[in-house]
mmCIF file of C-alpha atoms in Angstrom:
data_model
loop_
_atom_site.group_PDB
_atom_site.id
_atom_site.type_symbol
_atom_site.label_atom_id
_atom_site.label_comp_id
_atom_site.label_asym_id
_atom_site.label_seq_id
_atom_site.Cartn_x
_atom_site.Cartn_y
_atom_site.Cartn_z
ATOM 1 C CA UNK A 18 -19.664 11.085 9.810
ATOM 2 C CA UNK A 19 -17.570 13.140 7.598
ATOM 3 C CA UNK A 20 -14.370 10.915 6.588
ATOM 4 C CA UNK A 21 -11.417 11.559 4.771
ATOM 5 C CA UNK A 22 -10.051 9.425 2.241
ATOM 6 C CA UNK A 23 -6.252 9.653 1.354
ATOM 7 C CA UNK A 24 -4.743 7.059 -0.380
ATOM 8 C CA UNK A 25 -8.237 6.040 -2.248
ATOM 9 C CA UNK A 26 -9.863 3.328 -1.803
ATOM 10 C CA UNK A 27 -12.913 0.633 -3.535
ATOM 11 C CA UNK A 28 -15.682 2.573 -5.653
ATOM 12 C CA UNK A 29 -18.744 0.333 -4.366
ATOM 13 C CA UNK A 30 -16.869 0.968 -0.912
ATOM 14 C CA UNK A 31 -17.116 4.511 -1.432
ATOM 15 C CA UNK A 32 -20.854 4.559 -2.998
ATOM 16 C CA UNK A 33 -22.147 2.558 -0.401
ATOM 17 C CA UNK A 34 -20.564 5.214 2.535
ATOM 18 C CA UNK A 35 -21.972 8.001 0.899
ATOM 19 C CA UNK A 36 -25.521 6.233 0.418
ATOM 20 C CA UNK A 37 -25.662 5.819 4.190
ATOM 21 C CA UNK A 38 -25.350 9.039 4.662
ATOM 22 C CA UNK A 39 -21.501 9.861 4.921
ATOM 23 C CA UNK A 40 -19.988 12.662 3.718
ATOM 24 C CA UNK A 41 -16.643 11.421 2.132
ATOM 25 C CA UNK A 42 -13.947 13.661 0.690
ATOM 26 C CA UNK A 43 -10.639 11.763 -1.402
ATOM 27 C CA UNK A 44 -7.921 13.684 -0.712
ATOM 28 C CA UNK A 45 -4.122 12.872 -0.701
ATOM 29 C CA UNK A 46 -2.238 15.906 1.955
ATOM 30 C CA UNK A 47 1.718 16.052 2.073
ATOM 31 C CA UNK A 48 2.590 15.422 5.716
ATOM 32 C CA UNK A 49 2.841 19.364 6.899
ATOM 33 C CA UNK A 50 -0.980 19.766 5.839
ATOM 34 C CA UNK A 51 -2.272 16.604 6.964
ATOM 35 C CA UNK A 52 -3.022 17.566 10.682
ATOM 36 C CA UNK A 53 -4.331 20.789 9.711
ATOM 37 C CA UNK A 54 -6.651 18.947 7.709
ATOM 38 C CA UNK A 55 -7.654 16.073 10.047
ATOM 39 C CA UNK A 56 -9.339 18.498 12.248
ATOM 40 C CA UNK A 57 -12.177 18.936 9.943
ATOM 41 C CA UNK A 58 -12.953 15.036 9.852
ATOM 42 C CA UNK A 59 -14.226 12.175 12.194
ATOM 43 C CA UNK A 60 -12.356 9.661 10.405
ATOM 44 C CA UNK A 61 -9.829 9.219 8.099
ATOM 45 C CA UNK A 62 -8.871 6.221 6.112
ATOM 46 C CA UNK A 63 -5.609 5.568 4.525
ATOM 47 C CA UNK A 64 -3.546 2.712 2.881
ATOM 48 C CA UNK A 65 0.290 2.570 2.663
ATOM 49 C CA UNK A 66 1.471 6.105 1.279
ATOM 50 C CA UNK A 67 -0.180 8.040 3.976
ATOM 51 C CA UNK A 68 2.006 8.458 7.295
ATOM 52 C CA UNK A 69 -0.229 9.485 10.426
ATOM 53 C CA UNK A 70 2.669 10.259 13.406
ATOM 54 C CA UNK A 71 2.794 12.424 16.518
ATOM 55 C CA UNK A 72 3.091 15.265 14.725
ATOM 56 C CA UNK A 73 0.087 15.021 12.597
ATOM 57 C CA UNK A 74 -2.238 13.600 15.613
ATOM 58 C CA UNK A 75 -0.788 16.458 17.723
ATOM 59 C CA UNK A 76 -2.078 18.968 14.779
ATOM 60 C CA UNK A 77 -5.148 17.169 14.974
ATOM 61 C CA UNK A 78 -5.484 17.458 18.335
ATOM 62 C CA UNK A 79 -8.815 18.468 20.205
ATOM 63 C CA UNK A 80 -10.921 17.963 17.037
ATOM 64 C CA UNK A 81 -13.710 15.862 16.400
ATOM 65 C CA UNK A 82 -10.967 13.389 14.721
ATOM 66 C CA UNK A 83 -12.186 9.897 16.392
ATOM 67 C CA UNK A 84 -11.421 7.611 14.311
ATOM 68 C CA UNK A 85 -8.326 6.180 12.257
ATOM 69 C CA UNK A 86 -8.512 3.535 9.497
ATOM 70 C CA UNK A 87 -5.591 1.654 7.957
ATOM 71 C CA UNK A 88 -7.038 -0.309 4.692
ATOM 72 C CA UNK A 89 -4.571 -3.072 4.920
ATOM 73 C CA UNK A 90 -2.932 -5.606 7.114
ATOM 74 C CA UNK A 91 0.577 -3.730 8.853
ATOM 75 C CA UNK A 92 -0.496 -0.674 11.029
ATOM 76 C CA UNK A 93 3.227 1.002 10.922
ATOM 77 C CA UNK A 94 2.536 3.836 9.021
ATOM 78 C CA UNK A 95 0.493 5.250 12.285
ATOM 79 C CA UNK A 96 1.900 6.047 15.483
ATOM 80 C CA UNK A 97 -0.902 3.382 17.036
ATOM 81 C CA UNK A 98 0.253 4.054 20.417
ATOM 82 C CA UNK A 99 0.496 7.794 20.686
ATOM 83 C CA UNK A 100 -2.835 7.885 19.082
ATOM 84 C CA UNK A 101 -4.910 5.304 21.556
ATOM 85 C CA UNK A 102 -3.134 8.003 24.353
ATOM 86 C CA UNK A 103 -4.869 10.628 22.810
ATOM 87 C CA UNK A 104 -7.706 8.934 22.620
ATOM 88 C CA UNK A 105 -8.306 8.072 18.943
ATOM 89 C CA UNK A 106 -9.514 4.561 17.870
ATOM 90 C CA UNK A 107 -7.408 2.645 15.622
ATOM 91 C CA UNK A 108 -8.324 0.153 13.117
ATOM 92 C CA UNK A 109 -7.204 -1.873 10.233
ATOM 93 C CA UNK A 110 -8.372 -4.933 7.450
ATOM 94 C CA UNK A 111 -6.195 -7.848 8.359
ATOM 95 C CA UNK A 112 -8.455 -10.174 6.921
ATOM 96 C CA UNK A 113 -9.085 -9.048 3.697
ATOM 97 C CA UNK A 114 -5.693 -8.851 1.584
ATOM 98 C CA UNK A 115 -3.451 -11.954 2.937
ATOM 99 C CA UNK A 116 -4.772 -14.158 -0.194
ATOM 100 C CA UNK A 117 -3.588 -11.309 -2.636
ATOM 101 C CA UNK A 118 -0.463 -11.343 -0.398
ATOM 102 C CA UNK A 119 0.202 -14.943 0.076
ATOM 103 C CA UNK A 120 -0.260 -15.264 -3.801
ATOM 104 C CA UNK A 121 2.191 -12.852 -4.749
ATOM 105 C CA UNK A 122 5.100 -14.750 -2.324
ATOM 106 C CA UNK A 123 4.479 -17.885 -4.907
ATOM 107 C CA UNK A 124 4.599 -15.885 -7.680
ATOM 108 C CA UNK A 125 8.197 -14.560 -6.800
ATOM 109 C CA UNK A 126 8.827 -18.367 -5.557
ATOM 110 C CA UNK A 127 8.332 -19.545 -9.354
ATOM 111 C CA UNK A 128 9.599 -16.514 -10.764
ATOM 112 C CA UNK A 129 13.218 -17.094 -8.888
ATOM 113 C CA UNK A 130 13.066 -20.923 -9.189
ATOM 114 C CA UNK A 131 12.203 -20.562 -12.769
ATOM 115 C CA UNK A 132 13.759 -17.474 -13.278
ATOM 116 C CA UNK A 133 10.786 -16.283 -15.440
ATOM 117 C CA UNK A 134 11.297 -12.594 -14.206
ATOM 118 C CA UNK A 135 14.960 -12.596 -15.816
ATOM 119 C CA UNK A 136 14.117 -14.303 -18.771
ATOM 120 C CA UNK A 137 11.018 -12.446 -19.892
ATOM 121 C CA UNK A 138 13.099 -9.337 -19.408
ATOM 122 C CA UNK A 139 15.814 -10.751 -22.390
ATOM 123 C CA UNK A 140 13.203 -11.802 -24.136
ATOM 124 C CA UNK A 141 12.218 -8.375 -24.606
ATOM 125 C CA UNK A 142 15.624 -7.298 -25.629
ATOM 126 C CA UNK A 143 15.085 -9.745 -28.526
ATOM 127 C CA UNK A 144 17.567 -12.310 -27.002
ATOM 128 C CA UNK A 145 16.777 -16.363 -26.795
ATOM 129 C CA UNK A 146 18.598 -17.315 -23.762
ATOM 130 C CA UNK A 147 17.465 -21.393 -23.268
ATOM 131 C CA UNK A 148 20.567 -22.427 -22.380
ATOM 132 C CA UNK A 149 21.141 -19.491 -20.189
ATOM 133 C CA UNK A 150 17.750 -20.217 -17.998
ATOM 134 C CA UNK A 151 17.540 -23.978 -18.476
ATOM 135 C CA UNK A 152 18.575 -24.765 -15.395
ATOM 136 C CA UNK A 153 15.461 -24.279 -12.767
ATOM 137 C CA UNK A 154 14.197 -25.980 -9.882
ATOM 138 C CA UNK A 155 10.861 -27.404 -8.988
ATOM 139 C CA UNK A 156 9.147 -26.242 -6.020
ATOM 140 C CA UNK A 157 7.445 -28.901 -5.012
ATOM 141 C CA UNK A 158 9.916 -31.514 -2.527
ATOM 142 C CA UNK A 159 11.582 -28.077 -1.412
ATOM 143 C CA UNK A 160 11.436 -26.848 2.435
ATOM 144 C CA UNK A 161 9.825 -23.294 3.251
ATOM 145 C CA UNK A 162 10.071 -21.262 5.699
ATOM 146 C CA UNK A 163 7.791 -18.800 6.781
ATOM 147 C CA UNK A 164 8.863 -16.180 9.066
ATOM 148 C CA UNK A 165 5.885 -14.406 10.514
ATOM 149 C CA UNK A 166 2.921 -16.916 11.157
ATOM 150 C CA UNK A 167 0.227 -14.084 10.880
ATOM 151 C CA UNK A 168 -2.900 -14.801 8.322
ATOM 152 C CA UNK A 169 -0.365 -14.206 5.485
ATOM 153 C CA UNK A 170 2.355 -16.823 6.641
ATOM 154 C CA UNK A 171 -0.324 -19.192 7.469
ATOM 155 C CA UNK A 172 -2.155 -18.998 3.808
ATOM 156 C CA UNK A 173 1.506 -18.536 2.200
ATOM 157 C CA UNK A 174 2.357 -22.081 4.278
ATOM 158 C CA UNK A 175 -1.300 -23.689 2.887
ATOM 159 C CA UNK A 176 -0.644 -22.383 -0.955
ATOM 160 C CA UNK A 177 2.955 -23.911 -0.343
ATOM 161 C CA UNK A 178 1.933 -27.279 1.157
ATOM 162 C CA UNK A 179 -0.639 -27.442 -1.481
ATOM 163 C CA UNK A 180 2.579 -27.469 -4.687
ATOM 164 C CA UNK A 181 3.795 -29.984 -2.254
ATOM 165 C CA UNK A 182 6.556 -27.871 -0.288
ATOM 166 C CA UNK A 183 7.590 -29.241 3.404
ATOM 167 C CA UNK A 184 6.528 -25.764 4.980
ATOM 168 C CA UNK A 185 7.531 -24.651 8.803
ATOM 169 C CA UNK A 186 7.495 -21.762 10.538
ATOM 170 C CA UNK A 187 8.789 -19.324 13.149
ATOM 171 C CA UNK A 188 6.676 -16.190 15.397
ATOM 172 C CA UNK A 189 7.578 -14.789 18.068
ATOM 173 C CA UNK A 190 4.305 -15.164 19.438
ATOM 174 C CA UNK A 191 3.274 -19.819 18.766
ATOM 175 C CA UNK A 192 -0.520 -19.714 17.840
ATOM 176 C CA UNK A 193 -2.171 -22.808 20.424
ATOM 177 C CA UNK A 194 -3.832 -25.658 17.981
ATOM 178 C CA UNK A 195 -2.204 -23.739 14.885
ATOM 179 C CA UNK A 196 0.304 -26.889 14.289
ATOM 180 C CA UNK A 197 -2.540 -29.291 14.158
ATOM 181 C CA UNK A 198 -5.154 -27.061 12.144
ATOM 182 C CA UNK A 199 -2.767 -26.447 9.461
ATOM 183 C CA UNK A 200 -0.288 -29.203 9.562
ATOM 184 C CA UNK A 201 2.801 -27.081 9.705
ATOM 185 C CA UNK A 202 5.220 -27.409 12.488
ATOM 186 C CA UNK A 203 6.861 -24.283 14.115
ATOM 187 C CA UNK A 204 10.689 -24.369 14.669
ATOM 188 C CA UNK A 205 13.108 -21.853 16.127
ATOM 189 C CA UNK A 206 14.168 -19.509 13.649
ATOM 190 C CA UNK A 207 18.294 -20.777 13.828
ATOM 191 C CA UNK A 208 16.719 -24.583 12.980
ATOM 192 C CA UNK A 209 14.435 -22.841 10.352
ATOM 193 C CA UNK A 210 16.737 -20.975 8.534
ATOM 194 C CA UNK A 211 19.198 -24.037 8.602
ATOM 195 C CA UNK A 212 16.616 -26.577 6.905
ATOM 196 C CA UNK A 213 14.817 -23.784 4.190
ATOM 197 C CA UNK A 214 15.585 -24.048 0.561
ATOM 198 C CA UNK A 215 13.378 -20.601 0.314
ATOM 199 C CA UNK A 216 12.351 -18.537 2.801
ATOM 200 C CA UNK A 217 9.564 -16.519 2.889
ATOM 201 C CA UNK A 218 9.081 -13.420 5.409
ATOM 202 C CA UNK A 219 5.863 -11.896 6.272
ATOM 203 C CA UNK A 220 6.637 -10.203 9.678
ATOM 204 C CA UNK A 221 6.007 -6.706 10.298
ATOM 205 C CA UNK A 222 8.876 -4.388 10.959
ATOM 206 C CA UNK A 223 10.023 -5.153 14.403
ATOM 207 C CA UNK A 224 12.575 -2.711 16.409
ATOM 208 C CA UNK A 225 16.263 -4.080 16.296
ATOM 209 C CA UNK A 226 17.089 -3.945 12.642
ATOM 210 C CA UNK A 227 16.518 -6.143 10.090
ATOM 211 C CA UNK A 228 15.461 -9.929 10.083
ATOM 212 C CA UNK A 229 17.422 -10.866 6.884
ATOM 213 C CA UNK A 230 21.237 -9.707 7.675
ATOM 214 C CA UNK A 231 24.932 -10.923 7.609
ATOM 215 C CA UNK A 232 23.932 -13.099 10.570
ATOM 216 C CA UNK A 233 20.727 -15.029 9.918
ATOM 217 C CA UNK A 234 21.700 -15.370 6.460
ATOM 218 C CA UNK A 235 25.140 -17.050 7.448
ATOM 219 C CA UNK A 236 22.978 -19.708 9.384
ATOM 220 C CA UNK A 237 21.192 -19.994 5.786
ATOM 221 C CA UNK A 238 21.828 -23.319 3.098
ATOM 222 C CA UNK A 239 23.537 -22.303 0.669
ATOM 223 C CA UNK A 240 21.445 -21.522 -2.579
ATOM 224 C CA UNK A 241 18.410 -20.193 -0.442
ATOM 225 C CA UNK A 242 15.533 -18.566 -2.664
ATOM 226 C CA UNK A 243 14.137 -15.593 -0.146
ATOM 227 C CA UNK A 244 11.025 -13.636 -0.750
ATOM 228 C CA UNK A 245 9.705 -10.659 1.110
ATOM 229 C CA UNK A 246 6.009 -9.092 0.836
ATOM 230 C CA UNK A 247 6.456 -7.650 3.927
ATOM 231 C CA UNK A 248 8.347 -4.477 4.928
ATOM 232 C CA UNK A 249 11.405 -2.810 3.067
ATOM 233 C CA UNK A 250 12.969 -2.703 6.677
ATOM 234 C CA UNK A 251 13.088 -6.560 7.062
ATOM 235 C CA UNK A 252 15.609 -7.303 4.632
ATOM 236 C CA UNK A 253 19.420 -5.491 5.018
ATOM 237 C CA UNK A 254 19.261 -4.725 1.357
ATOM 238 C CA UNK A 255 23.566 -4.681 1.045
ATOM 239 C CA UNK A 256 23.808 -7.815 3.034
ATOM 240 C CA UNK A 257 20.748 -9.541 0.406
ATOM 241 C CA UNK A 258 23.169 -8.248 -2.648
ATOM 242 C CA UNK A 259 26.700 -9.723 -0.930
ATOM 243 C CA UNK A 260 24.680 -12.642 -0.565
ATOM 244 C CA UNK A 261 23.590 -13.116 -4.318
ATOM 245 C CA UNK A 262 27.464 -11.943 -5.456
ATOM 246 C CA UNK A 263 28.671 -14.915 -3.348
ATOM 247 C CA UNK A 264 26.157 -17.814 -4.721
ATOM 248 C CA UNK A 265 24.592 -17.718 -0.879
ATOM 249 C CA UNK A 266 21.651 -16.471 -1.962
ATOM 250 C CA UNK A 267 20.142 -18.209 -5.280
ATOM 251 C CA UNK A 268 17.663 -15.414 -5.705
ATOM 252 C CA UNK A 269 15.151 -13.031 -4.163
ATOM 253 C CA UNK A 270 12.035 -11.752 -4.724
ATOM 254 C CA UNK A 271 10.332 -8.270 -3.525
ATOM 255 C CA UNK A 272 7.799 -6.503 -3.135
ATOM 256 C CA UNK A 273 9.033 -4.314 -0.828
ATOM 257 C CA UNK A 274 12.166 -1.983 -0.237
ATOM 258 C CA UNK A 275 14.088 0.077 2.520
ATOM 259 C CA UNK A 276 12.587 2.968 0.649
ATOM 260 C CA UNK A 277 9.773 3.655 -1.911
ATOM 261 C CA UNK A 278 10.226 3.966 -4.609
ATOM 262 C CA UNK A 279 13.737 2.029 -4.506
ATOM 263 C CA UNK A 280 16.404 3.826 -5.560
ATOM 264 C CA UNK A 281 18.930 0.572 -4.797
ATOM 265 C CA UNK A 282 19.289 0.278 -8.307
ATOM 266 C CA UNK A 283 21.818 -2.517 -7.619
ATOM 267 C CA UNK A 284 18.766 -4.591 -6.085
ATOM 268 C CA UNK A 285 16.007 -4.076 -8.387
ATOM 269 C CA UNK A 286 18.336 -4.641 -11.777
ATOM 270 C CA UNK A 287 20.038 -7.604 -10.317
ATOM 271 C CA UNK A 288 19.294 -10.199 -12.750
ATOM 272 C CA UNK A 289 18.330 -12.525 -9.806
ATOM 273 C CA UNK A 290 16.043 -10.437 -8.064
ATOM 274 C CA UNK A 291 12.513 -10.611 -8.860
ATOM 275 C CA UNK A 292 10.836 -7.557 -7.843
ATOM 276 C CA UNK A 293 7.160 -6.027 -8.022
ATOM 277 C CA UNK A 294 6.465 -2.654 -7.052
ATOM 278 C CA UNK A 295 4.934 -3.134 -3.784
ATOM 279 C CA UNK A 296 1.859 -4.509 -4.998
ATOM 280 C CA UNK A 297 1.002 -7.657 -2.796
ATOM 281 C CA UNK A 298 -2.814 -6.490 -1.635
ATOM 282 C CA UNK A 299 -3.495 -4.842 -5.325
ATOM 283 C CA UNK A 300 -5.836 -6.876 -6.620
ATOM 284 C CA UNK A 301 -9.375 -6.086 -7.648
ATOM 285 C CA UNK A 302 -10.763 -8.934 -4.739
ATOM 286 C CA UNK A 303 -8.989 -7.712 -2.067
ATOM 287 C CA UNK A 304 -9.975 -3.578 -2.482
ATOM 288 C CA UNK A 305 -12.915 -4.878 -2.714
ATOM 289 C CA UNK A 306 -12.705 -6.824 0.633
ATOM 290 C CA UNK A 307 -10.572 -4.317 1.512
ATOM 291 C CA UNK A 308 -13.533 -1.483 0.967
ATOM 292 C CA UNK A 309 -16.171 -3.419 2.796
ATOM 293 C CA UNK A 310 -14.101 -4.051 5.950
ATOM 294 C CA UNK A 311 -13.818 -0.319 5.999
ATOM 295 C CA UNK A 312 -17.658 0.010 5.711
ATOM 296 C CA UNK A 313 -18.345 -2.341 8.428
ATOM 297 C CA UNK A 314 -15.860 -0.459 10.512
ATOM 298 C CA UNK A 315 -17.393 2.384 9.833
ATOM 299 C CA UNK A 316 -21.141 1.970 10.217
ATOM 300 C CA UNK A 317 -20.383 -0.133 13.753
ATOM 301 C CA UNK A 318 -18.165 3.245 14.740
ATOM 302 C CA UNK A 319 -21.173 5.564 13.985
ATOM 303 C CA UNK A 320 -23.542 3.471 15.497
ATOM 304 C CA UNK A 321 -21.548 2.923 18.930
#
């Protein structure tokens, strides 16, 4: 198969394609070019940057374009729908980076209950600001919720339960047997968000606007800790900044933003927002579990 590669992706990955035979070709296109380009591949394989949408598979179009890859958990950079109509085959590696992800949530968890992002930053300005960031909070005796019960929420809730946190959760969709595999209870999301001292979201973006707004954060304790390592869209990013003006919110913590790279400024200086730069699957283990997902794919693709 000749595959394209946009967004890169695992060197061993990559060496171990082209050693069984592949011809690969890493290339990023800007979206005008992309379909053009498609036409000329039976697969292409892309992470987060890349956007694949009706205009691109309607470029593509009558090729020998079969199949498309998304190296990652969410799917909603493609237009999965439009391109199963055409008759493309859609994949992705939802396996492979929900320990990187799930990881990352604590981080921001300690970070804002510890505020060690805040601190660390004044520290670098030279300051010594004990008294200013003496006042923390453990973790462990604290309720989470996770919203979004996928492979992410359910490591997130095991990591959590494991520091001792009383972890719940809400889906849309309850998981039979999940409650008494993991130990972790599901609740409606109004009871959820009621009970939470942090709340964690790891949904993917769903149509009817954001999960985190004026509303569901209303129904919220006051002081809530909320994370997101999910999508930008998720979180009303002016309602998450009214919240930590008014002492609703304690703090936040993102990896993600309404648009990348943020230019919220407001949100990503705020001295109580922790914030990475979308970076929850970028670790060395999961490309590399990430890159072997994409081989299997692959070679059972070829070989169908």
């Amino acid at each position: 198969m000749r595959i394209l590669v946009t967004d890169g992706m695992d060197t061993a990955a990559l060496a171990q394609l082209r050693e069984g035979g592949h011809e690969v070709v890493e290339q990023f296109y800007e979206p005008d070019k992309l379909g053009g380009a498609l036409r000329d591949f039976d697969a292409v394989v892309v992470r987060s940057a890349t956007k694949i949408r009706k205009e691109q598979i309607d470029a593509a179009k009558g090729s020998k374009l079969r199949l498309i890859i998304r190296g990652g958990v969410g799917v909603d950079n493609i237009d999965v729908a439009y391109a199963e109509q055409c008759g493309l085959t859609v994949k992705n590696t939802p396996r492979a980076s929900s320990n990187s992800v799930a990881e990352l949530a604590l981080a921001h968890m300690f970070s804002c209950a510890r505020y060690i992002s805040a601190s660390g930053f004044t520290m670098r300005e030279g300051k010594w600001e004990k008294k200013a960031y003496g006042k923390g909070t453990e973790l462990g005796g604290k309720k989470l919720g996770v919203v979004g019960f996928g492979r992410i929420g359910q490591r997130v809730g095991a990591l959590a339960r494991a520091i001792g946190m009383d972890v719940a959760a809400y889906d849309i969709f309850h998981i039979p047997g999940i409650e008494d595999q993991l130990g972790i209870p599901y609740m409606e999301l109004d009871d959820l968000l009621a009970r939470s001292d942090v709340i964690s979201v790891h949904a993917p973006a769903v149509d009817g606007g954001a999960l985190i707004n004026p509303d569901t954060i209303a129904k919220m304790k006051d002081g809530v800790i909320i994370i997101n390592t999910s999508r930008g869209a998720n979180v009303d990013e002016a309602a998450l900044l009214a919240g930590l003006a008014s002492g609703k919110i304690r703090a936040a913590g993102l990896d993600v933003y309404a648009e990348e790279p943020p230019k919220n400024d407001a949100l990503y200086t705020h001295p109580r927002v922790s914030c990475t730069p979308h970076i929850g699957a970028a670790t060395v283990e999961a490309q590399q579990r990430i890159g072997q997902e994409i081989v299997e794919i692959i070679q059972q693709f070829a070989a169908s």
